[in-house]
XYZ file of C-alpha atoms in Angstrom:
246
model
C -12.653 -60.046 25.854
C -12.011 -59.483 29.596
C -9.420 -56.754 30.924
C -6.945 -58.569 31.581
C -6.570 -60.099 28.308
C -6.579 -56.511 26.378
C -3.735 -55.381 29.441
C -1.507 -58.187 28.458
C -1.940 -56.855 24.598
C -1.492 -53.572 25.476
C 1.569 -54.337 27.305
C 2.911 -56.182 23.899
C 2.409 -53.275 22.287
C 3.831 -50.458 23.917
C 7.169 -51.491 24.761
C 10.090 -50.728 27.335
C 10.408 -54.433 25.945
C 14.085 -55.188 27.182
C 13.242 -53.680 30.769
C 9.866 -55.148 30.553
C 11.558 -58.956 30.045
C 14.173 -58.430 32.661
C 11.846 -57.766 34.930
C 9.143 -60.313 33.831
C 11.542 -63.385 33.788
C 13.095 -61.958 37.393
C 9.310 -62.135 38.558
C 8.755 -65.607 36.893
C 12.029 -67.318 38.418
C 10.584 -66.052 42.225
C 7.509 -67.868 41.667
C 9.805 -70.974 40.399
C 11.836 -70.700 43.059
C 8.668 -70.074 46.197
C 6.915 -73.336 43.982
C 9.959 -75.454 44.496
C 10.565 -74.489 48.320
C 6.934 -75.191 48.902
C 6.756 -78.782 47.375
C 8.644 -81.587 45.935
C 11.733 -79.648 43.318
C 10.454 -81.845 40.414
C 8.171 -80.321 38.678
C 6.055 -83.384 37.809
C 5.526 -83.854 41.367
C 4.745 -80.325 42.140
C 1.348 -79.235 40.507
C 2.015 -75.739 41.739
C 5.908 -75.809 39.977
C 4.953 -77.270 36.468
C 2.654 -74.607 36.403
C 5.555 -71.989 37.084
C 7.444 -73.820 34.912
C 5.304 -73.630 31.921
C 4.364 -70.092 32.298
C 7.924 -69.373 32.109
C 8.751 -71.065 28.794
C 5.905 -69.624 27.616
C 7.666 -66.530 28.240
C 10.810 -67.767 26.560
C 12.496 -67.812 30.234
C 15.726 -69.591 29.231
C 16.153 -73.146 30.550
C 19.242 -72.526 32.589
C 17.413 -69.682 34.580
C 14.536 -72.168 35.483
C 17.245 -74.850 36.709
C 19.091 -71.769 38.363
C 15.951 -70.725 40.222
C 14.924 -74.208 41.233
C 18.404 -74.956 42.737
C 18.047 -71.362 44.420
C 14.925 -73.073 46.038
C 17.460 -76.397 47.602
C 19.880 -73.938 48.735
C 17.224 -71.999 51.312
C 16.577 -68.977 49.595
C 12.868 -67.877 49.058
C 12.319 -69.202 52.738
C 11.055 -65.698 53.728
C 9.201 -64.831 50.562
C 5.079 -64.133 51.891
C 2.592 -63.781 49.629
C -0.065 -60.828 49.530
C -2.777 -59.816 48.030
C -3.820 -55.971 47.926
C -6.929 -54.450 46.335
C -7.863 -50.673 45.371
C -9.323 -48.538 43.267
C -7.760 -47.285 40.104
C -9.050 -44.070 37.724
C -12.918 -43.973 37.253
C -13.281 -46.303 40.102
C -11.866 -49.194 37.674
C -10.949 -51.970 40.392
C -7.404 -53.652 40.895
C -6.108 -56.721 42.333
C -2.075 -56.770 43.430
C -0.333 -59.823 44.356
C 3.031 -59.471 45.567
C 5.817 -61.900 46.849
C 7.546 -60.208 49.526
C 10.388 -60.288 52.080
C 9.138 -57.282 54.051
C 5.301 -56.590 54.230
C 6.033 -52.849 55.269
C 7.961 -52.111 52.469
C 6.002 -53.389 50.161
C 2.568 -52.182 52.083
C 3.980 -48.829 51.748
C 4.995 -48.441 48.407
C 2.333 -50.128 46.667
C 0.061 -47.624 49.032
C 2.075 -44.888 47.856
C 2.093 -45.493 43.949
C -1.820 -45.879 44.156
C -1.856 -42.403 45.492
C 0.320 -40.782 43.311
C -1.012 -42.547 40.327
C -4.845 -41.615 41.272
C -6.485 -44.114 42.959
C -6.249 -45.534 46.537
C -5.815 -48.932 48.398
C -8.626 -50.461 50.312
C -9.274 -53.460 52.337
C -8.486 -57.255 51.452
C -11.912 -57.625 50.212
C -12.860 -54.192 48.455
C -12.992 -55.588 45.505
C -12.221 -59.334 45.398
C -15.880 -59.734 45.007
C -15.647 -58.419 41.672
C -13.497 -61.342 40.274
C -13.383 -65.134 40.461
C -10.007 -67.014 40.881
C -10.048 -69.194 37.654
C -7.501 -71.491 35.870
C -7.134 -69.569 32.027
C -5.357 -71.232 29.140
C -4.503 -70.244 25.897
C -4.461 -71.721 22.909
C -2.935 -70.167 18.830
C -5.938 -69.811 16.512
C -4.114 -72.682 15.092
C -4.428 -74.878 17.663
C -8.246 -76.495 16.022
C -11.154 -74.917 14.947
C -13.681 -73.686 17.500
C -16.251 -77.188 17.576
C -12.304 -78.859 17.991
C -11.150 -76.754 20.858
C -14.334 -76.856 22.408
C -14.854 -80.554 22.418
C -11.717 -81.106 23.615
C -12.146 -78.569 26.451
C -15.314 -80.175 27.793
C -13.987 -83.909 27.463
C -10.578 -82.274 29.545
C -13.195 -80.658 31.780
C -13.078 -77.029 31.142
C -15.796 -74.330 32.314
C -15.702 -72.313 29.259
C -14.310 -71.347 25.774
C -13.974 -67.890 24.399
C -12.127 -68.529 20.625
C -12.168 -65.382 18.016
C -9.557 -64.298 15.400
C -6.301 -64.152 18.396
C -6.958 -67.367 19.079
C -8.119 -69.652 22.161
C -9.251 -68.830 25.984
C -10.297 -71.995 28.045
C -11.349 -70.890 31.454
C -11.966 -73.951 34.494
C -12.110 -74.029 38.085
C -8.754 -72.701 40.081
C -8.858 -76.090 41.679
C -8.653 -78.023 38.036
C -6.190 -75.942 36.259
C -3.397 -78.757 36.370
C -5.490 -81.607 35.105
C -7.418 -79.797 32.592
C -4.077 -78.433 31.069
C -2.990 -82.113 31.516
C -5.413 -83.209 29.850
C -5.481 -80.413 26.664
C -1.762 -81.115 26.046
C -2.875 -84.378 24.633
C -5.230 -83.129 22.289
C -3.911 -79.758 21.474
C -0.284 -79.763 22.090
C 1.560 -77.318 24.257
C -0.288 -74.359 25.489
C 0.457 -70.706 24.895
C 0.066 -70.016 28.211
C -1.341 -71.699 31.068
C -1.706 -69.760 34.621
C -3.890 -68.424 38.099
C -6.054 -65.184 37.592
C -8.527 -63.055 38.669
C -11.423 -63.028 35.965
C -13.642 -59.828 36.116
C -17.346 -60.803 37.150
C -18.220 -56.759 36.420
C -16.345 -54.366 34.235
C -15.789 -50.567 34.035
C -15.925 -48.698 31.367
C -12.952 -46.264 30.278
C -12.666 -43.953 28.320
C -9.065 -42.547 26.634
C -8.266 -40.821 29.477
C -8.845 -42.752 31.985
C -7.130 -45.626 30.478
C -3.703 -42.952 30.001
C -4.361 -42.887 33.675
C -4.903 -46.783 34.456
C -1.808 -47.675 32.599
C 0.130 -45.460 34.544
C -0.580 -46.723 37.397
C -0.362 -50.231 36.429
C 2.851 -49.831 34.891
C 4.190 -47.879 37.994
C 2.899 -51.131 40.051
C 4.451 -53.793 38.105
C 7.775 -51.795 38.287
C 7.991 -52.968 41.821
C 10.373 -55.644 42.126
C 7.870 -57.413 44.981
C 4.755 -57.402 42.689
C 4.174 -60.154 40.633
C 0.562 -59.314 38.929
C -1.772 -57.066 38.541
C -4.977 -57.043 37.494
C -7.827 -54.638 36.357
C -11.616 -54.705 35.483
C -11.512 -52.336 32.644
C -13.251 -52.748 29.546
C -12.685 -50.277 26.766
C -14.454 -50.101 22.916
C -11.929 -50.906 20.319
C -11.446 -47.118 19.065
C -10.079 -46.646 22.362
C -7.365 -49.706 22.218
C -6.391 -48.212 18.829
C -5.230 -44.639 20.165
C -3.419 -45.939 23.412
């Protein structure tokens, strides 16, 4: 299983959870709110805001915060919001993707700069490590959504690029550019998604050991603790004795 997918675990399992949510739903209602100013408010209408939408139910963002932050989109606000992307290096050269949503480049610049540096690694260029990922649509499926042969038949006919299932359930992967039809199209088979978003999939991985993943969640978690930073993402990959004694 890529990085990513283990962070999101290891995240569920750690804790800070009220903290965690408040800051997760605040981070999910900017995107809802950016989606709507960018495109039509209805979500039907607005591939980019039924996706924002969906990730935050999936979430269990409450409805009224979803209406709240689309109508926050009608009354001008999230006009200034930019979007950035920043890349660096983590512990043991493990490579990290930031995107942010920001009202002030400097500020943000400077303080995701800074908590690389205290947290042991350092920013590069735009382009220092993109070339380690690909930008791919990811859904996710409960194992009991179908068995594998169903999932995966109904992933190619929706067409999907790939299926990873196993015990946690389902991972369909497609093209960035397909992501709303071939979630479209998996709702009528499968039913409603677990989750259903953008990310950066690891091409190459680096291996880490306890220590350096201490290290990596540090910084991670120091990061996503910035209000402007929406997601990060890592190429780690880690044996299983390792998850067990974060």
């Amino acid at each position: 299983m890529a990085g990513h997918s283990k962070w999101a675990n290891i995240q569920h399992r750690k804790g800070r959870q009220d903290a965690v949510r408040a800051k997760l739903f605040s981070k999910l209602s900017k995107e809802i709110t950016v989606a709507a100013k960018m495109g039509d408010p209805d979500p039907e209408k607005n591939p980019r805001l039924r996706l924002a939408v969906k990730e935050a139910k999936s979430s269990s963002v409450p409805k009224d915060v979803i209406e709240r932050a689309i109508k926050k989109s009608q009354a001008g606000e999230g006009d200034d919001y930019e979007e950035i992307r920043y890349e660096g290096y983590g512990p043991n050269g493990v490579a990290v993707i930031v995107e942010a949503m920001t009202d002030n480049r400097n500020r943000t610049a400077s303080n995701v700069r800074s908590t690389f540096t205290k947290n042991g690694g350092n920013l590069g260029e735009t382009g220092s490590v993109g070339f380690m990922f690909e930008r791919k649509g990811e859904i996710t499926y409960p194992a009991d959504a179908g068995d594998a042969d169903t999932v995966m038949l109904a992933a190619i006919e929706a067409g999907a690029e790939d299926v990873e299932s196993g015990e946690d359930g389902h991972v369909i992967w497609c093209a960035d550019t397909d992501l709303n039809d071939v979630a479209t199209a998996l709702e009528a088979d499968l039913g409603e998604s677990d989750s259903t978003k953008l990310v950066w999939k690891p091409t190459t991985t680096t291996e880490m050991d306890l220590e350096g993943m201490e290290r990596l969640m540090k910084l991670v978690e120091a990061l996503e603790d910035d209000d402007d930073v929406q997601r990060v993402t890592t190429n780690f990959e880690a044996t299983d004795e390792v998850m067990a004694q974060l």
